[in-house]
Short mmCIF file of C-alpha atoms and ligand atoms in Angstrom, two decimals:
data_model
loop_
_atom_site.label_atom_id
_atom_site.label_comp_id
_atom_site.label_asym_id
_atom_site.label_seq_id
_atom_site.Cartn_x
_atom_site.Cartn_y
_atom_site.Cartn_z
CA UNK A 2 0.11 0.03 0.01
CA UNK A 3 1.50 3.42 -1.05
CA UNK A 4 -0.21 5.47 1.66
CA UNK A 5 -0.10 4.95 5.36
CA UNK A 6 -1.63 8.32 6.73
CA UNK A 7 -1.76 8.53 10.60
CA UNK A 8 -4.55 10.47 12.12
CA UNK A 9 -2.22 12.89 13.75
CA UNK A 10 1.30 13.80 13.14
CA UNK A 11 3.41 16.07 15.52
CA UNK A 12 5.04 19.11 13.86
CA UNK A 13 8.40 20.17 15.34
CA UNK A 14 10.97 22.46 13.62
CA UNK A 15 14.61 23.13 14.52
CA UNK A 16 13.52 25.67 17.44
CA UNK A 17 11.96 22.98 19.46
CA UNK A 18 15.08 21.12 19.61
CA UNK A 19 17.19 24.34 20.23
CA UNK A 20 15.05 25.63 23.22
CA UNK A 21 14.94 22.19 24.79
CA UNK A 22 18.65 21.85 24.63
CA UNK A 23 18.96 25.43 26.22
CA UNK A 24 16.90 24.20 29.05
CA UNK A 25 18.89 21.06 29.46
CA UNK A 26 22.03 23.05 29.56
CA UNK A 27 20.73 25.40 32.09
CA UNK A 28 20.66 23.13 34.94
CA UNK A 29 16.92 23.99 35.96
CA UNK A 30 14.54 21.56 34.30
CA UNK A 31 11.25 22.15 36.10
CA UNK A 32 9.00 25.34 36.09
CA UNK A 33 11.33 28.49 35.90
CA UNK A 34 12.04 31.18 33.48
CA UNK A 35 11.09 29.37 30.35
CA UNK A 36 7.64 28.69 31.64
CA UNK A 37 7.49 32.31 32.60
CA UNK A 38 8.29 33.17 28.98
CA UNK A 39 6.00 31.01 27.53
CA UNK A 40 3.20 32.55 29.75
CA UNK A 41 4.26 35.99 28.79
CA UNK A 42 4.36 35.17 25.04
CA UNK A 43 0.85 33.33 25.20
CA UNK A 44 -0.61 36.18 27.14
CA UNK A 45 0.74 38.62 24.61
CA UNK A 46 -0.58 36.40 21.62
CA UNK A 47 -4.16 36.25 23.04
CA UNK A 48 -4.29 39.56 24.73
CA UNK A 49 -5.24 38.41 28.08
CA UNK A 50 -4.30 39.93 31.54
CA UNK A 51 -2.87 36.64 32.92
CA UNK A 52 -1.61 33.35 31.44
CA UNK A 53 -0.72 30.55 33.99
CA UNK A 54 0.97 27.63 32.42
CA UNK A 55 -0.13 24.05 33.86
CA UNK A 56 0.53 20.43 33.02
CA UNK A 57 -2.62 19.83 31.16
CA UNK A 58 -5.97 21.22 30.17
CA UNK A 59 -7.44 18.84 32.70
CA UNK A 60 -5.63 20.56 35.58
CA UNK A 61 -6.56 23.89 34.01
CA UNK A 62 -10.38 23.00 34.16
CA UNK A 63 -9.87 21.67 37.81
CA UNK A 64 -8.01 24.78 39.00
CA UNK A 65 -10.70 26.90 37.30
CA UNK A 66 -13.61 25.34 39.16
CA UNK A 67 -11.68 25.69 42.38
CA UNK A 68 -10.95 29.27 41.77
CA UNK A 69 -14.69 30.04 41.26
CA UNK A 70 -15.54 28.17 44.36
CA UNK A 71 -17.45 24.94 43.03
CA UNK A 72 -18.62 22.89 45.85
CA UNK A 73 -20.36 19.54 46.48
CA UNK A 74 -23.85 19.17 44.86
CA UNK A 75 -23.27 22.47 42.79
CA UNK A 76 -24.64 22.17 39.20
CA UNK A 77 -22.21 22.85 36.19
CA UNK A 78 -23.48 22.77 32.64
CA UNK A 79 -21.28 21.04 30.15
CA UNK A 80 -21.97 19.83 26.48
CA UNK A 81 -22.39 16.11 25.74
CA UNK A 82 -19.97 16.36 22.63
CA UNK A 83 -16.70 16.59 24.58
CA UNK A 84 -13.86 14.71 25.99
CA UNK A 85 -14.49 13.37 29.53
CA UNK A 86 -11.98 15.63 30.92
CA UNK A 87 -14.53 18.58 30.73
CA UNK A 88 -17.01 16.83 32.89
CA UNK A 89 -14.70 14.74 35.22
CA UNK A 90 -13.39 17.75 36.79
CA UNK A 91 -16.84 18.64 38.09
CA UNK A 92 -16.93 15.27 39.82
CA UNK A 93 -13.46 16.04 41.58
CA UNK A 94 -15.71 18.35 43.71
CA UNK A 95 -18.65 15.91 43.89
CA UNK A 96 -20.49 18.51 42.08
CA UNK A 97 -23.12 17.67 39.38
CA UNK A 98 -22.49 17.79 35.58
CA UNK A 99 -25.58 18.90 33.70
CA UNK A 100 -24.92 17.39 30.42
CA UNK A 101 -26.59 19.20 27.66
CA UNK A 102 -27.26 18.75 23.84
CA UNK A 103 -25.32 20.40 21.04
CA UNK A 104 -26.50 21.81 17.85
CA UNK A 105 -26.07 19.33 14.93
CA UNK A 106 -25.06 21.80 12.33
CA UNK A 107 -22.24 23.39 14.32
CA UNK A 108 -21.31 20.76 16.79
CA UNK A 109 -21.52 23.40 19.59
CA UNK A 110 -23.63 24.41 22.72
CA UNK A 111 -25.98 27.33 21.82
CA UNK A 112 -27.58 30.24 23.48
CA UNK A 113 -30.93 28.51 22.96
CA UNK A 114 -29.82 25.20 24.67
CA UNK A 115 -28.33 27.01 27.66
CA UNK A 116 -31.28 29.23 28.04
CA UNK A 117 -33.82 26.18 28.12
CA UNK A 118 -31.31 24.41 30.58
CA UNK A 119 -31.59 27.42 32.87
CA UNK A 120 -35.30 27.37 32.84
CA UNK A 121 -35.18 23.71 34.07
CA UNK A 122 -32.40 24.46 36.63
CA UNK A 123 -32.33 27.86 38.20
CA UNK A 124 -29.51 27.00 40.55
CA UNK A 125 -26.67 26.43 37.89
CA UNK A 126 -23.32 27.45 39.56
CA UNK A 127 -21.07 27.49 36.35
CA UNK A 128 -20.78 26.65 32.65
CA UNK A 129 -18.17 24.99 30.76
CA UNK A 130 -18.26 25.96 27.17
CA UNK A 131 -16.37 23.79 24.71
CA UNK A 132 -15.24 25.37 21.45
CA UNK A 133 -15.56 22.20 19.44
CA UNK A 134 -12.92 21.22 16.65
CA UNK A 135 -11.54 24.85 16.77
CA UNK A 136 -14.89 26.54 16.01
CA UNK A 137 -15.74 29.37 18.54
CA UNK A 138 -19.22 28.89 20.33
CA UNK A 139 -21.60 31.80 20.00
CA UNK A 140 -20.12 33.78 22.92
CA UNK A 141 -21.42 37.18 21.49
CA UNK A 142 -24.14 37.81 19.21
CA UNK A 143 -23.86 41.07 17.25
CA UNK A 144 -27.41 41.22 16.48
CA UNK A 145 -28.94 40.88 19.88
CA UNK A 146 -27.92 40.50 23.48
CA UNK A 147 -28.61 36.80 23.19
CA UNK A 148 -25.01 35.55 23.10
CA UNK A 149 -23.68 33.00 25.70
CA UNK A 150 -21.85 35.70 27.69
CA UNK A 151 -24.93 37.89 27.97
CA UNK A 152 -27.08 35.17 29.04
CA UNK A 153 -24.58 33.89 31.64
CA UNK A 154 -24.01 37.28 32.90
CA UNK A 155 -27.66 37.90 33.25
CA UNK A 156 -28.00 34.73 35.41
CA UNK A 157 -24.65 35.48 37.24
CA UNK A 158 -23.02 32.19 36.14
CA UNK A 159 -19.37 32.15 35.84
CA UNK A 160 -18.06 31.04 32.40
CA UNK A 161 -15.20 28.55 31.87
CA UNK A 162 -14.38 27.99 28.33
CA UNK A 163 -12.69 24.61 27.43
CA UNK A 164 -10.56 25.82 24.53
CA UNK A 165 -8.63 22.58 24.28
CA UNK A 166 -9.30 22.60 20.59
CA UNK A 167 -9.27 26.45 20.05
CA UNK A 168 -5.85 27.91 19.76
CA UNK A 169 -5.55 30.06 17.84
CA UNK A 170 -9.31 30.75 17.33
CA UNK A 171 -10.86 34.07 16.94
CA UNK A 172 -14.28 35.24 17.80
CA UNK A 173 -15.47 38.58 16.56
CA UNK A 174 -11.88 39.50 15.83
CA UNK A 175 -10.53 38.48 19.25
CA UNK A 176 -8.80 35.45 20.44
CA UNK A 177 -10.54 32.86 22.40
CA UNK A 178 -8.96 33.44 25.84
CA UNK A 179 -10.36 36.79 26.47
CA UNK A 180 -14.09 36.44 26.82
CA UNK A 181 -15.31 34.15 29.54
CA UNK A 182 -14.21 34.34 33.21
CA UNK A 183 -11.40 31.63 32.77
CA UNK A 184 -10.24 29.92 29.55
CA UNK A 185 -8.40 26.63 29.58
CA UNK A 186 -6.22 25.47 26.65
CA UNK A 187 -4.68 21.97 25.92
CA UNK A 188 -1.16 21.52 24.58
CA UNK A 189 -1.49 17.69 24.51
CA UNK A 190 0.57 15.69 21.78
CA UNK A 191 -2.12 16.09 19.02
CA UNK A 192 -3.29 19.53 19.72
CA UNK A 193 -2.87 22.51 17.40
CA UNK A 194 0.32 23.57 19.36
CA UNK A 195 1.90 21.06 21.77
CA UNK A 196 4.22 20.80 24.70
CA UNK A 197 3.76 17.00 24.73
CA UNK A 198 1.58 17.31 27.73
CA UNK A 199 0.54 20.71 28.97
CA UNK A 200 -1.92 23.50 29.21
CA UNK A 201 -2.55 27.08 29.93
CA UNK A 202 -5.06 29.12 31.71
CA UNK A 203 -6.08 32.69 30.72
CA UNK A 204 -8.08 35.17 32.83
CA UNK A 205 -8.54 38.83 33.33
CA UNK A 206 -9.35 38.57 37.00
CA UNK A 207 -6.44 39.14 39.37
CA UNK A 208 -8.23 37.24 42.10
CA UNK A 209 -8.77 34.04 40.03
CA UNK A 210 -5.16 34.32 38.74
CA UNK A 211 -3.61 34.40 42.31
CA UNK A 212 -5.66 31.43 43.42
CA UNK A 213 -4.87 29.50 40.52
CA UNK A 214 -1.08 30.06 40.64
CA UNK A 215 -1.22 29.10 44.24
CA UNK A 216 -3.13 26.01 43.78
CA UNK A 217 -1.12 24.99 40.78
CA UNK A 218 1.86 24.22 43.01
CA UNK A 219 0.73 22.60 46.41
CA UNK A 220 -0.68 25.89 47.81
CA UNK A 221 3.05 26.97 48.55
CA UNK A 222 2.94 30.74 48.99
CA UNK A 223 6.11 31.38 46.94
CA UNK A 224 7.73 30.34 43.63
CA UNK A 225 10.57 27.86 43.96
CA UNK A 226 12.18 29.53 40.96
CA UNK A 227 12.42 32.73 42.82
CA UNK A 228 14.28 31.00 45.74
CA UNK A 229 16.51 29.17 43.37
CA UNK A 230 17.44 32.30 41.41
CA UNK A 231 17.64 34.50 44.41
CA UNK A 232 21.09 36.37 45.07
CA UNK A 233 20.55 35.82 48.91
CA UNK A 234 20.06 32.38 50.65
CA UNK A 235 16.38 31.72 50.61
CA UNK A 236 14.66 28.57 51.71
CA UNK A 237 11.59 29.28 53.58
CA UNK A 238 8.12 28.87 52.45
CA UNK A 239 4.63 28.26 53.81
CA UNK A 240 1.80 26.23 52.81
CA UNK A 241 -1.57 28.03 52.84
CA UNK A 242 -3.77 25.62 51.10
CA UNK A 243 -4.03 22.03 50.12
CA UNK A 244 -3.05 22.66 46.40
CA UNK A 245 -2.07 20.33 43.66
CA UNK A 246 1.10 19.42 41.45
CA UNK A 247 -0.08 21.01 38.19
CA UNK A 248 3.11 23.00 37.14
CA UNK A 249 4.53 22.89 33.71
CA UNK A 250 8.20 21.99 33.59
CA UNK A 251 10.64 24.23 31.62
CA UNK A 252 11.34 21.36 29.33
CA UNK A 253 7.83 21.27 28.19
CA UNK A 254 7.50 24.93 28.03
CA UNK A 255 10.59 25.31 25.70
CA UNK A 256 8.65 23.13 23.04
CA UNK A 257 5.64 25.58 23.70
CA UNK A 258 7.72 28.80 23.01
CA UNK A 259 8.83 27.22 19.71
CA UNK A 260 5.38 26.07 18.80
CA UNK A 261 3.83 29.37 19.53
CA UNK A 262 6.11 31.12 17.20
CA UNK A 263 4.64 28.90 14.37
CA UNK A 264 1.04 28.77 15.70
CA UNK A 265 -0.37 30.85 12.87
CA UNK A 266 1.67 29.29 10.15
CA UNK A 267 0.61 25.66 11.13
CA UNK A 268 -3.09 27.00 11.53
CA UNK A 269 -2.90 28.27 7.89
CA UNK A 270 -1.62 24.82 6.79
CA UNK A 271 -4.58 23.16 8.25
CA UNK A 272 -7.03 25.81 6.97
CA UNK A 273 -5.66 24.93 3.34
CA UNK A 274 -6.57 21.27 3.91
CA UNK A 275 -9.96 22.18 5.29
CA UNK A 276 -10.63 24.29 2.31
CA UNK A 277 -9.93 21.36 -0.07
CA UNK A 278 -11.88 19.11 2.07
CA UNK A 279 -14.91 21.68 2.02
CA UNK A 280 -14.61 22.08 -1.75
CA UNK A 281 -14.94 18.36 -2.51
CA UNK A 282 -17.07 17.01 0.36
CA UNK A 283 -19.77 19.64 0.02
CA UNK A 284 -20.67 18.01 -3.44
CA UNK A 285 -21.42 14.73 -1.78
CA UNK A 286 -24.83 14.14 -0.55
CA UNK A 287 -24.43 11.42 1.89
CA UNK A 288 -21.88 13.62 3.77
CA UNK A 289 -22.50 16.63 5.91
CA UNK A 290 -19.80 19.06 6.89
CA UNK A 291 -20.30 21.11 10.01
CA UNK A 292 -21.53 24.50 9.32
CA UNK A 293 -19.18 27.28 9.71
CA UNK A 294 -20.18 30.03 12.13
CA UNK A 295 -16.44 30.98 12.69
CA UNK A 296 -14.74 32.54 9.53
CA UNK A 297 -12.31 30.09 7.76
CA UNK A 298 -9.38 32.22 8.86
CA UNK A 299 -10.31 32.48 12.35
CA UNK A 300 -11.07 28.76 12.78
CA UNK A 301 -8.12 26.84 14.48
CA UNK A 302 -9.04 23.75 12.59
CA UNK A 303 -8.05 21.18 15.07
CA UNK A 304 -10.49 18.72 13.86
CA UNK A 305 -12.11 18.22 10.51
CA UNK A 306 -15.28 15.94 11.07
CA UNK A 307 -17.43 14.65 8.23
CA UNK A 308 -20.92 13.18 8.86
CA UNK A 309 -22.16 10.23 7.14
CA UNK A 310 -25.88 11.06 7.01
CA UNK A 311 -28.96 9.07 6.83
CA UNK A 312 -29.16 9.20 3.13
CA UNK A 313 -25.85 7.02 2.91
CA UNK A 314 -25.97 3.48 1.66
CA UNK A 315 -23.00 2.52 3.89
CA UNK A 316 -22.54 2.85 7.59
CA UNK A 317 -20.14 5.07 9.38
CA UNK A 318 -18.26 1.99 10.81
CA UNK A 319 -17.88 0.63 7.35
CA UNK A 320 -16.65 3.94 5.94
CA UNK A 321 -14.03 3.95 8.90
CA UNK A 322 -12.99 0.38 7.89
CA UNK A 323 -12.62 1.01 4.28
CA UNK A 324 -10.57 4.06 4.92
CA UNK A 325 -8.26 2.08 7.13
CA UNK A 326 -7.80 -0.54 4.26
CA UNK A 327 -6.84 2.34 2.06
CA UNK A 328 -4.11 3.45 4.55
CA UNK A 329 -6.11 6.34 6.21
CA UNK A 330 -6.42 6.43 9.82
CA UNK A 331 -9.40 8.36 11.19
CA UNK A 332 -11.01 8.87 14.86
CA UNK A 333 -14.33 9.78 16.26
CA UNK A 334 -14.89 12.76 18.43
CA UNK A 335 -16.56 11.90 20.59
CA UNK A 336 -18.55 9.12 21.77
CA UNK A 337 -20.77 11.55 23.80
CA UNK A 338 -20.85 11.76 27.65
CA UNK A 339 -24.27 10.33 28.01
CA UNK A 340 -23.32 7.10 26.15
CA UNK A 341 -20.35 6.61 28.62
CA UNK A 342 -21.00 3.93 31.23
CA UNK A 343 -20.18 6.18 34.30
CA UNK A 344 -22.24 9.17 33.20
CA UNK A 345 -25.06 7.27 31.69
CA UNK A 346 -25.53 4.98 34.90
CA UNK A 347 -24.77 7.70 37.49
CA UNK A 348 -27.27 10.30 36.14
CA UNK A 349 -29.66 7.81 34.31
CA UNK A 350 -29.06 9.70 30.92
CA UNK A 351 -31.00 8.62 27.83
CA UNK A 352 -29.70 8.89 24.25
CA UNK A 353 -33.04 10.30 22.98
CA UNK A 354 -32.76 13.21 25.05
CA UNK A 355 -29.77 14.53 22.89
CA UNK A 356 -31.11 14.45 19.41
CA UNK A 357 -28.59 16.81 18.03
CA UNK A 358 -25.69 14.96 19.41
CA UNK A 359 -27.04 11.50 18.67
CA UNK A 360 -27.38 12.56 14.92
CA UNK A 361 -23.91 13.87 14.78
CA UNK A 362 -22.40 10.87 16.59
CA UNK A 363 -23.88 8.11 14.56
CA UNK A 364 -22.29 9.48 11.43
CA UNK A 365 -19.15 11.40 12.64
CA UNK A 366 -15.66 10.73 11.46
CA UNK A 367 -12.75 12.85 12.10
CA UNK A 368 -10.31 13.00 9.13
CA UNK A 369 -6.49 13.75 9.33
CA UNK A 370 -5.71 17.49 9.32
CA UNK A 371 -2.24 18.56 10.28
CA UNK A 372 0.29 20.92 9.03
CA UNK A 373 2.55 18.15 7.57
CA UNK A 374 -0.31 16.39 5.52
CA UNK A 375 0.85 16.66 1.94
CA UNK A 376 -1.32 17.68 -1.25
CA UNK A 377 -0.74 14.07 -2.25
CA UNK A 378 -2.00 12.75 1.07
CA UNK A 379 -5.08 15.10 1.03
CA UNK A 380 -6.07 14.11 -2.46
CA UNK A 381 -5.83 10.46 -1.71
CA UNK A 382 -8.09 10.97 1.31
CA UNK A 383 -10.73 12.85 -1.02
CA UNK A 384 -10.38 10.31 -3.82
CA UNK A 385 -10.93 7.42 -1.34
CA UNK A 386 -13.92 9.04 0.37
CA UNK A 387 -15.38 9.90 -3.15
CA UNK A 388 -15.03 6.31 -4.10
CA UNK A 389 -16.83 5.16 -1.01
CA UNK A 390 -19.56 7.90 -0.60
CA UNK A 391 -20.35 9.50 -3.81
C1 PLP B 22 -12.48 19.24 24.66
C2 PLP B 22 -11.25 18.71 25.49
N1 PLP B 22 -11.23 19.30 26.86
C3 PLP B 22 -10.19 18.86 27.57
C4 PLP B 22 -9.12 17.93 27.24
C5 PLP B 22 -7.99 17.42 28.21
O1 PLP B 22 -6.77 18.00 27.67
P1 PLP B 22 -5.45 17.51 28.28
O2 PLP B 22 -5.27 16.22 27.73
O3 PLP B 22 -4.50 18.58 28.08
O4 PLP B 22 -5.75 17.32 29.73
C6 PLP B 22 -9.16 17.50 25.98
C7 PLP B 22 -8.33 16.43 25.35
O5 PLP B 22 -8.22 16.03 24.48
C8 PLP B 22 -10.27 17.89 25.03
O6 PLP B 22 -10.40 17.49 23.90
#
């Protein structure tokens, strides 16, 4: 077989190697000046007041819920179409995830879905908004005051954005990371920029930032890097809260600094791939592609899902099998939370209560989309899919 196209492929340039070598040569491998530099650069990129580096988006989401004061039995809204991390963090507090449907066309939580959920549950304490696949949810609505931000502010519900898929995504000409109360990014190995494992939190709130910095490293009241780099002997510290071990080491941050330099270049390459996919797949009646509400050039294109719709003669699983036989690896994002044993059984969730997500899930396939995907490979994928579905 000529083609063997993986679902994801990491993209590293020479700077990743050079910056990691600098860290190895420096004698300080854990969180220090490179993590600070990464935070400074990220903060300038998205234009947020604070950026706090962490070792995953899951830790970021946990710290965010802790900072806003989530407690046992509090209700937190989360969409069904997401990775379990978005919901499991709610359970870390013994709080209750209110798992809601998404819009089939965009794969996103919508203002209508949130409003109807708030009619059912008047005591919701927070919302986690997932910007699925790199497309921004409708935070602002230019034509009315009905965007997600307005609705949540009206109900005094803090907004945590799960932007694991959404760097660098723009909404109304501003980067995601500057809208809700706290935004959480992922730099997991297959994300749009990576540090191997890692994450970043952005916020404009001094209070939340102080709390999350404290809880990121054991609740220790000072930064070990400051002690290490102090010109005077310095060893004392105090523990003022039972914190976590969520800091991002300098080795990982060094990769992040290099990746951030190329974030737009890599996004542009994924966009070119998405443009070719759109052009070809929009002509196939048995395939739906998500409707764009974020302009092409503001979409980070973390995922490119196609949906084998109900006019298809062939099932989603058979398409996946045939693609694999033609050297193309794919994935499914996601088996929804209400279908997962833990959430289904704990909260008695029923598939029929999630019509938008069910329709999407039954047909969805995520195709390879990454900067190093060659034109040859893209056209091979298009040809095989046309052969199967057209
Ligand atoms: C939507 C979403 N949220 C959160 C996460 C968790 O990210 P991390 O692996 O950095 O903890 C992921 C990871 O895939 C994700 O896709």
